[in-house]
Amino acid sequence: MDPIIDQLARGRLSVQSSLEQLRQAYRQDAPRSRSGLTRFGAPERGDSVLPASSPDAGIDPVAAKEILLRPLRDLIGLSEVKKVIDELYAYLAVQTLRRRMELKADGTVLHMIFAGRPGTGKTTVARLLGPIFATLGVLTQGQVVEVERADLVGEYVGHTAQKTRSQLDRAMGGVLFVDEAYALARGGDKDFGREAIDTLVKGMEDRSGNLIVILAGYENEMNYFLSLNPGLSSRFPVQISFPDFTERELLQIASRILEERQYRLSSDALSALRQSLRSERWGSDFGNGRTVRNVIERAIRRQALRVMGCAQPTRQDVMTLFAADFREGNDHAPMSGDWPSQRW
Amino acid sequence: MRQCLVIGRPNVGKTLLCLRLAQACGLKWAFIMHELPDGAVRERVLTIRDAMATLVSAARYTTVGIQTVGVGMSSAIGQRLVLHDSTGLCEDSHDNALIRRGMARTLTLMVQSEQIVHVVDATTLDKGVLSPIDSLIMDVSKARDVPYTLVFNKSDAPGAMRKTELYRKSDRRTRPLVVSALRAQGIDDIQRVLIRTNVVN
Ligand SMILES: Nc1nc2c(ncn2[C@@H]2O[C@H](COP(=O)(O)OP(=O)(O)OP(=O)(O)O)[C@@H](O)[C@H]2O)c(=O)[nH]1
Ligand SMILES: [Mg+2]
């Protein structure tokens, strides 16, 4: 039993496959045990055990594809991103198989650039990639460490290298996700950001193979950043761009949020929501998925005020958002710190 | 002391149910041992009411790690049962190492505990069918051959009863106990099962 559970803890087996394998293990142990404690050491490896392909080979990457990529597929929109990752998966899966068959396999460099505006799903996708790579055996742990400039850049000479190295250590065996990476180059040549970049690059080389660094940020700023650091581009061969969501996708995101939070829209609220998103869209600080959350949060707060005015609010009343809840009123402006979730 | 695991997907009401059971057993205070996924252990004694306020939440993964609630089944018999309230099992947290470790602990208890109470949120039954994870939980529990109780929670919520009926029609082998932890309804049924399975021996 323990090896199965251990694989789950390491992110190498999905919950379902772990349970499946436990079931198999019990089934093969014909005389049933009440205590179940230590009767089974390693599980017998039957042919139907899922989805390990052979003893000690880890899971079968082809069979596991569906399970592993499902969370990614479930994300709204991002069709280009999904396509790129599908290709990457196929490539890595085949490399994994080749390695197991003792054929030559590339030790590919997988450092990435995620370019896109805020709220387009960069962080979400990064979080999903860690465990996928771990399952494929590219990384040993698959944890995703999210950092930004302040986590890497220090206040005095030597401090930066020390801070950056400690983040690299935390990310060892997994993914280091540097959000708004271009901010590292913000302060010009004398800035400690420079030192952070150098330490990062050195760390990537020293730890090659068991660490993936993802630099994320706005498309234009990332291009500028890369142009300032000519050596960098070639070190980040996987470049994925995250486009803004379409209006339809934004509405899908909205309906998923509403469903999660157990609210519903009155018949006129949908067009008010659409209007509201449209006007936000042209704003300079449009945050895609994040803005959708904002708009909904704001409506929920207005609805609450409105409901407080009802004499005897019904279940219907507390669940329903009206058009009026989405219209700009004399309500306070949303503050960026108001963002309810870091998910997007 | 008998070890009973309370298992299920996130946010189905495991924690509230454990506390309701403690309450039904006449406890005013809950002795709660919180075992964090990294192995550290923290003990707290809270009134049941405070415990409900702090440990139950609509957010998924409120419980990460194992929370143990000691429950005296009956002061007359003086026999005690320990409920292990566990990290919910669910696929889409695969990217979080902490939750993964919590879930691994849940599975460890699943193969070790002497009794299993499996909680399902009745409103999430799809066409009266258990989710894949839930049917696997049931299968593994049954394969282990320890006392196993299926509980459908949130019977107060809209759609719950209709979905429960659909389930009853499609699966006649395992009868669920239908409860509402929120309204403290049906808790005594679970209590009876726990007492029945625990007075022997
Ligand atoms: N309507 C209804 N809601 C309930 C019931 N039981 C629990 N809830 C709600 O469901 C949510 C989750 O309850 P918890 O007890 O924290 O669930 P859990 O399974 O321990 O959740 P995790 O620890 O996050 O896995 C809370 O908002 C509860 O108020 C019930 O019987 N009916
Ligand atoms: Mg809980």
XYZ file of C-alpha atoms and ligand atoms in Angstrom:
578
model
C 0.000 0.000 0.000
C 2.681 2.431 1.046
C 4.360 2.755 -2.330
C 1.033 3.681 -3.888
C 0.341 6.319 -1.275
C 3.842 7.626 -1.592
C 3.362 8.057 -5.335
C 0.265 10.128 -4.644
C 2.160 12.313 -2.221
C 4.795 12.937 -4.848
C 2.218 13.853 -7.435
C 3.065 10.897 -9.594
C -0.321 9.268 -9.336
C -3.704 10.893 -9.551
C -6.116 10.322 -6.676
C -8.198 8.058 -8.844
C -5.298 5.917 -9.964
C -4.094 5.588 -6.376
C -7.499 4.401 -5.208
C -7.716 2.117 -8.220
C -4.384 0.557 -7.342
C -5.358 0.149 -3.691
C -8.476 -1.659 -4.791
C -6.427 -3.928 -7.016
C -3.999 -4.623 -4.221
C -6.787 -5.700 -1.884
C -8.423 -7.776 -4.524
C -5.277 -9.755 -5.146
C -4.940 -10.546 -1.503
C -7.553 -13.263 -1.438
C -7.958 -13.969 2.291
C -9.428 -10.717 3.470
C -7.891 -8.989 6.391
C -9.707 -6.904 8.912
C -6.767 -4.901 10.001
C -5.300 -4.477 6.583
C -2.320 -2.939 8.217
C 0.881 -4.495 7.132
C -0.263 -7.523 5.265
C 0.715 -6.107 1.944
C 4.142 -4.772 1.277
C 4.481 -3.665 -2.279
C 1.370 -4.308 -4.338
C 1.411 -7.178 -6.740
C 1.811 -5.797 -10.154
C -1.049 -7.202 -12.143
C -1.543 -6.301 -15.786
C -4.643 -4.319 -15.022
C -2.953 -2.039 -12.517
C -3.408 1.464 -13.782
C -1.570 3.176 -15.358
C 1.897 1.878 -14.496
C 3.447 0.294 -17.535
C 6.055 -1.971 -16.004
C 7.747 -2.508 -12.670
C 9.549 0.570 -11.396
C 8.969 2.396 -14.607
C 6.589 4.943 -13.143
C 3.297 5.608 -14.798
C 2.545 5.084 -18.428
C 2.609 8.581 -19.928
C 0.323 7.683 -22.796
C -2.375 6.185 -20.594
C -2.068 8.943 -18.031
C -2.416 11.762 -20.525
C -6.140 12.185 -20.080
C -5.986 12.336 -16.293
C -2.979 14.590 -16.216
C -4.116 17.105 -18.758
C -7.732 17.213 -17.660
C -7.348 20.164 -15.265
C -5.723 22.084 -18.079
C -8.468 21.154 -20.515
C -11.083 22.276 -18.044
C -9.773 25.822 -18.093
C -11.916 28.158 -20.138
C -10.428 29.397 -23.416
C -6.615 29.257 -23.797
C -6.891 27.106 -26.903
C -3.443 28.070 -28.203
C -1.856 27.366 -24.851
C -3.536 23.995 -24.644
C -2.312 23.129 -28.106
C 1.290 23.995 -27.297
C 1.171 21.990 -24.088
C -0.402 19.057 -25.868
C 2.515 19.024 -28.273
C 4.991 19.390 -25.478
C 3.347 16.535 -23.591
C 3.484 14.244 -26.606
C 7.125 15.041 -27.122
C 8.047 14.490 -23.478
C 5.974 11.334 -23.222
C 7.823 9.837 -26.151
C 11.175 10.881 -24.686
C 10.168 9.172 -21.452
C 9.249 5.995 -23.280
C 12.455 6.094 -25.277
C 14.464 6.445 -22.091
C 12.725 3.448 -20.577
C 13.431 1.462 -23.719
C 17.016 2.522 -23.411
C 17.017 4.520 -26.609
C 18.657 7.902 -26.920
C 16.471 10.618 -25.486
C 16.936 14.359 -25.582
C 17.541 16.100 -22.317
C 15.490 19.031 -23.511
C 15.746 22.457 -21.997
C 12.254 23.400 -20.881
C 12.614 26.888 -19.491
C 9.717 28.990 -20.653
C 8.435 32.465 -21.290
C 4.747 33.086 -20.608
C 3.747 36.301 -22.306
C 0.376 37.872 -21.713
C -1.574 40.494 -19.829
C -2.517 39.975 -16.201
C -5.384 37.610 -15.559
C -4.892 35.567 -18.708
C -4.145 32.365 -16.817
C -0.339 32.329 -16.753
C -0.051 31.439 -13.087
C -2.859 28.933 -13.264
C -1.219 27.100 -16.140
C 2.187 27.171 -14.438
C 0.687 25.570 -11.344
C -0.711 22.763 -13.434
C 2.537 22.135 -15.283
C 4.618 21.241 -12.219
C 2.841 17.974 -11.427
C 2.584 17.082 -15.106
C 6.328 17.333 -15.533
C 6.886 15.431 -12.320
C 4.686 12.614 -13.531
C 6.578 12.476 -16.775
C 9.783 12.179 -14.780
C 11.199 15.452 -16.089
C 11.179 16.881 -12.578
C 11.578 14.967 -9.332
C 9.091 16.947 -7.211
C 6.942 19.174 -9.349
C 6.296 21.907 -6.802
C 5.663 25.357 -8.250
C 7.377 28.228 -6.448
C 5.892 31.606 -7.352
C 8.141 34.618 -6.931
C 8.400 38.209 -8.080
C 11.069 40.861 -8.059
C 10.894 41.478 -4.328
C 11.576 37.801 -3.600
C 14.746 37.802 -5.674
C 16.260 41.251 -5.365
C 17.955 42.277 -2.142
C 19.030 45.511 -0.551
C 22.781 45.368 -0.497
C 25.637 43.805 -2.407
C 25.543 40.059 -2.125
C 22.038 40.028 -0.669
C 20.457 39.544 -4.083
C 22.531 36.525 -5.014
C 21.713 35.017 -1.646
C 17.973 35.641 -1.980
C 17.829 34.385 -5.538
C 19.768 31.268 -4.675
C 17.481 30.440 -1.811
C 14.465 30.671 -4.131
C 16.263 28.465 -6.619
C 16.809 25.954 -3.828
C 13.143 26.009 -2.904
C 12.236 25.400 -6.527
C 14.758 22.598 -7.000
C 13.002 19.585 -8.459
C 10.112 21.779 -9.562
C 9.174 25.007 -11.278
C 10.331 28.524 -10.438
C 7.655 30.915 -11.706
C 8.896 34.500 -11.903
C 5.919 36.812 -12.288
C 6.416 40.178 -13.989
C 9.954 39.125 -14.737
C 10.684 42.268 -16.731
C 10.659 44.166 -13.441
C 14.056 42.591 -12.810
C 15.501 44.893 -15.441
C 13.625 47.911 -14.212
C 16.300 49.800 -12.400
C 18.955 49.921 -15.108
C 22.551 48.711 -14.922
C 23.303 49.584 -11.341
C 20.202 47.888 -10.088
C 20.480 44.642 -8.172
C 17.944 43.176 -10.623
C 20.866 42.555 -12.940
C 22.494 40.403 -10.282
C 19.268 38.469 -9.852
C 19.158 37.678 -13.556
C 22.772 36.533 -13.544
C 22.267 34.369 -10.493
C 19.151 32.912 -12.040
C 20.936 32.014 -15.255
C 23.848 30.504 -13.387
C 21.475 28.534 -11.185
C 19.632 27.244 -14.227
C 22.857 25.933 -15.636
C 24.084 24.356 -12.405
C 20.796 22.627 -11.807
C 20.084 21.760 -15.392
C 17.646 18.941 -15.710
C 15.818 19.208 -12.449
C 14.479 22.744 -12.510
C 12.248 24.614 -14.901
C 12.205 28.396 -14.808
C 9.187 30.230 -16.204
C 9.418 33.966 -16.766
C 6.050 35.646 -17.046
C 4.839 39.087 -17.965
C 3.262 41.373 -20.544
C 4.194 40.515 -24.093
C 5.804 43.848 -24.988
C 7.683 44.199 -21.775
C 8.954 40.628 -21.979
C 10.211 41.246 -25.514
C 11.978 44.346 -24.351
C 13.419 42.469 -21.388
C 14.749 39.716 -23.637
C 16.239 42.245 -26.034
C 18.200 43.768 -23.155
C 19.575 40.384 -22.212
C 20.670 38.805 -25.464
C 21.794 35.553 -23.881
C 18.414 34.915 -22.319
C 16.226 34.207 -25.295
C 18.030 31.035 -26.266
C 17.871 29.777 -22.701
C 14.078 29.937 -22.763
C 13.173 27.903 -25.801
C 9.502 27.406 -24.955
C 7.614 30.634 -25.506
C 3.890 30.614 -25.000
C 1.663 33.600 -25.462
C -1.524 34.054 -23.485
C -4.010 36.141 -25.450
C -6.742 38.194 -23.815
C -9.959 36.285 -23.330
C -12.732 36.886 -25.825
C -15.976 38.333 -24.605
C -17.586 34.919 -24.776
C -14.853 33.387 -22.685
C -15.123 36.163 -20.137
C -18.820 35.421 -19.820
C -18.065 31.718 -19.417
C -15.623 32.569 -16.665
C -18.285 34.737 -15.072
C -20.827 31.975 -15.133
C -18.384 29.547 -13.586
C -17.624 32.000 -10.786
C -21.314 32.604 -10.178
C -21.970 28.887 -10.066
C -19.139 28.315 -7.619
C -20.432 31.040 -5.385
C -24.050 29.990 -5.720
C -25.391 33.157 -7.242
C -27.542 33.533 -10.311
C -28.349 36.299 -12.736
C -31.812 37.741 -13.238
C -32.906 37.842 -16.858
C -31.742 41.414 -17.402
C -28.489 41.042 -15.464
C -26.662 39.160 -18.195
C -26.644 42.086 -20.567
C -25.691 44.437 -17.747
C -22.769 42.147 -16.938
C -21.785 42.119 -20.602
C -21.960 45.924 -20.714
C -19.917 46.197 -17.605
C -17.227 43.873 -18.967
C -17.184 45.782 -22.252
C -16.536 49.074 -20.584
C -13.846 47.555 -18.336
C -12.266 46.034 -21.385
C -11.150 49.334 -22.779
C -9.702 50.428 -19.490
C -5.916 50.406 -19.258
C -5.892 48.138 -16.237
C -8.149 45.479 -17.698
C -7.267 42.259 -15.921
C -9.129 39.622 -17.929
C -10.261 36.821 -15.624
C -9.359 38.947 -12.655
C -11.542 41.804 -13.822
C -14.435 39.406 -14.222
C -14.020 38.443 -10.604
C -13.882 42.102 -9.657
C -17.047 42.953 -11.506
C -18.865 40.071 -9.866
C -17.535 40.824 -6.413
C -18.707 44.381 -6.772
C -22.152 43.276 -7.874
C -22.323 40.886 -4.930
C -21.548 43.720 -2.540
C -24.187 45.943 -4.090
C -26.696 43.131 -3.994
C -25.980 42.663 -0.311
C -26.745 46.309 0.367
C -29.924 46.033 -1.657
C -31.030 42.849 0.107
C -30.454 44.453 3.498
C -33.233 46.826 2.484
C -35.734 44.003 1.959
C -38.086 43.242 4.793
C -37.923 39.456 4.585
C -35.307 38.333 2.099
C -36.111 35.002 0.469
C -33.660 32.416 -0.788
C -34.347 33.808 -4.250
C -33.461 37.324 -3.099
C -30.109 36.400 -1.635
C -29.131 34.328 -4.655
C -30.090 36.679 -7.464
C -28.050 39.508 -8.958
C -30.023 42.154 -10.849
C -28.925 44.449 -13.654
C -28.826 47.314 -11.198
C -26.164 45.495 -9.186
C -23.821 45.709 -12.165
C -24.319 49.373 -13.003
C -21.810 51.943 -11.871
C -23.399 53.700 -8.980
C -22.150 55.875 -6.179
C -20.349 52.853 -4.882
C -16.654 53.117 -4.067
C -14.282 52.281 -6.889
C -12.762 48.821 -6.780
C -9.336 48.759 -5.288
C -6.703 46.507 -6.723
C -6.217 45.017 -3.281
C -9.830 43.999 -3.455
C -9.068 41.171 -5.803
C -10.569 38.216 -4.124
C -8.412 35.557 -5.610
C -5.003 35.101 -7.090
C -6.241 32.375 -9.330
C -6.270 34.364 -12.500
C -9.952 3.308 21.317
C -11.459 2.632 17.990
C -10.230 4.613 15.031
C -12.856 5.762 12.593
C -12.014 7.627 9.401
C -14.397 10.218 8.010
C -13.608 10.419 4.319
C -15.015 12.188 1.263
C -14.416 14.842 -1.333
C -13.637 18.431 -0.273
C -16.426 20.554 1.118
C -18.972 17.771 1.547
C -19.352 18.583 5.247
C -16.983 16.120 6.923
C -15.847 18.557 9.577
C -19.315 19.764 10.477
C -20.533 16.187 10.635
C -17.744 15.166 13.012
C -18.600 18.051 15.297
C -22.304 17.241 15.140
C -21.495 13.691 16.163
C -19.480 14.941 19.105
C -22.397 17.156 20.026
C -24.882 14.305 19.700
C -22.740 12.321 22.105
C -23.262 15.046 24.656
C -19.919 16.747 24.365
C -19.745 20.479 24.954
C -16.055 20.597 24.307
C -14.200 19.015 21.470
C -10.687 17.801 21.920
C -9.143 18.417 18.572
C -5.794 17.183 17.505
C -4.619 18.744 14.322
C -2.066 16.781 12.421
C -0.490 18.925 9.727
C 0.636 17.401 6.448
C 4.261 17.910 7.426
C 3.746 15.700 10.457
C 3.549 18.428 13.110
C 0.763 18.014 15.624
C -1.229 20.710 17.361
C -3.814 20.136 20.042
C -6.722 22.369 20.837
C -9.708 22.189 23.064
C -12.617 24.205 21.750
C -16.260 24.414 22.556
C -18.200 22.674 19.830
C -19.674 25.999 18.882
C -16.275 27.650 18.480
C -15.005 24.641 16.630
C -17.867 24.965 14.170
C -17.134 28.622 13.668
C -13.439 28.135 13.049
C -13.138 24.740 11.375
C -16.102 24.657 9.018
C -16.016 26.741 5.890
C -17.458 26.918 2.415
C -13.952 27.055 1.006
C -12.615 23.785 -0.294
C -9.703 22.288 1.629
C -10.492 23.893 4.909
C -9.112 20.765 6.442
C -5.598 20.045 5.283
C -4.009 17.237 7.154
C -5.969 15.218 9.641
C -8.138 16.624 12.352
C -8.949 14.200 15.075
C -12.063 14.649 17.124
C -12.380 12.459 20.195
C -15.945 11.337 20.689
C -17.180 9.508 23.762
C -19.873 7.315 22.316
C -21.786 6.839 25.456
C -20.942 7.912 28.946
C -22.668 4.795 30.273
C -20.504 2.397 28.378
C -17.569 4.696 28.620
C -16.262 3.478 25.352
C -14.549 5.926 23.180
C -14.253 6.395 19.523
C -11.907 8.659 17.678
C -13.063 10.299 14.508
C -10.375 11.218 12.016
C -11.613 14.108 9.937
C -9.480 14.003 6.821
C -8.317 16.078 3.874
C -10.874 15.837 1.084
C -9.934 13.677 -1.890
C -10.094 15.464 -5.186
C -8.172 15.529 -8.430
C -7.731 19.194 -9.166
C -5.457 19.993 -6.280
C -2.756 17.888 -7.778
C -0.557 20.931 -8.103
C -0.457 21.619 -4.390
C 2.163 19.537 -2.618
C 0.712 20.235 0.813
C -2.768 19.075 -0.102
C -1.300 16.100 -1.900
C 0.474 15.072 1.277
C -2.761 15.593 3.193
C -4.569 13.358 0.750
C -1.834 10.750 1.069
C -2.442 10.777 4.836
C -6.118 10.237 4.161
C -5.299 7.150 2.111
C -2.963 5.855 4.803
C -5.779 6.086 7.329
C -8.045 4.498 4.794
C -5.972 1.340 4.838
C -5.430 1.469 8.607
C -8.574 2.637 10.323
C -11.028 0.223 11.847
C -14.135 1.873 10.558
C -14.982 4.146 7.664
C -17.682 6.797 7.373
C -17.899 8.010 3.793
C -19.546 11.404 3.328
C -21.038 12.488 0.004
C -22.653 15.832 -0.760
C -26.045 14.659 -2.061
C -26.440 17.721 -4.244
C -23.441 16.695 -6.319
C -24.764 13.278 -7.324
C -24.896 13.344 -11.086
C -28.026 11.561 -12.352
C -28.055 9.659 -9.117
C -24.570 8.253 -9.641
C -21.570 8.588 -7.323
C -18.563 10.423 -8.697
C -15.666 8.198 -9.811
C -13.649 9.084 -6.715
C -16.578 8.283 -4.454
C -17.237 4.907 -6.035
C -13.568 4.089 -5.639
C -13.665 5.110 -1.982
C -16.614 2.765 -1.553
C -14.885 -0.064 -3.390
C -11.673 0.169 -1.426
C -13.554 0.381 1.877
C -15.581 -2.673 1.026
C -12.513 -4.529 -0.143
C -11.038 -3.875 3.277
C -14.010 -5.433 4.960
C -14.274 -3.040 7.881
C -17.566 -1.481 8.975
C -18.468 1.016 6.273
C -21.216 3.628 6.365
C -22.279 5.722 3.404
C -23.669 9.122 4.399
C -25.447 11.524 2.070
C -25.123 14.972 3.584
C -26.791 18.311 2.835
C -30.252 16.754 2.552
C -31.631 20.234 3.297
C -30.166 21.699 0.113
C -32.270 21.977 -3.040
C -32.169 18.916 -5.272
C -30.591 16.706 -2.622
C -33.634 14.534 -1.984
C -34.477 14.127 -5.659
C -30.905 13.053 -6.388
C -30.903 10.700 -3.424
C -34.051 9.035 -4.761
C -32.387 8.576 -8.153
C -29.402 7.014 -6.429
C -31.592 4.665 -4.421
C -33.215 3.446 -7.618
C -29.950 2.834 -9.425
C -27.914 1.321 -6.601
C -29.766 -0.991 -4.265
C -26.765 -2.543 -2.606
C -25.501 0.266 -0.461
C -28.153 2.211 1.413
C -27.021 5.664 2.373
C -27.897 7.377 5.636
C -29.421 10.696 4.624
C -28.516 13.577 6.920
C -28.170 17.309 7.167
C -25.178 18.289 9.272
C -26.266 21.883 8.930
C -29.666 21.288 10.524
C -28.442 18.460 12.752
C -30.923 16.060 11.166
C -30.269 12.327 10.900
C -27.133 12.536 13.020
C -28.610 10.081 15.523
C -28.793 7.454 12.752
C -25.045 7.631 12.303
C -24.572 7.637 16.043
C -26.610 4.442 16.306
C -24.472 2.746 13.679
C -21.318 3.822 15.487
C -22.630 2.562 18.804
C -23.806 -0.720 17.326
C -20.452 -1.404 15.681
C -18.506 -0.326 18.731
C -20.126 -2.023 21.713
C -19.147 -5.485 20.534
C -15.795 -6.923 21.509
N -26.744 23.048 3.087
C -25.867 22.353 3.824
N -24.593 22.788 3.917
C -23.729 22.075 4.664
C -24.120 20.888 5.336
N -23.038 20.392 5.970
C -22.015 21.238 5.700
N -22.440 22.247 4.926
C -21.646 23.368 4.425
O -20.660 22.882 3.545
C -19.445 23.623 3.696
C -18.296 22.689 4.001
O -18.426 22.113 5.284
P -17.158 21.457 5.998
O -17.650 20.732 7.175
O -16.087 22.469 6.184
O -16.731 20.433 4.865
P -15.442 19.504 4.789
O -15.829 18.280 4.057
O -14.821 19.336 6.107
O -14.530 20.399 3.856
P -12.909 20.335 3.673
O -12.297 20.302 5.011
O -12.612 21.614 3.004
O -12.616 19.136 2.840
C -19.709 24.628 4.803
O -20.035 25.859 4.202
C -20.881 24.051 5.543
O -21.637 25.059 6.167
C -25.486 20.470 5.226
O -25.939 19.481 5.785
N -26.307 21.243 4.454
Mg -12.975 19.976 6.785
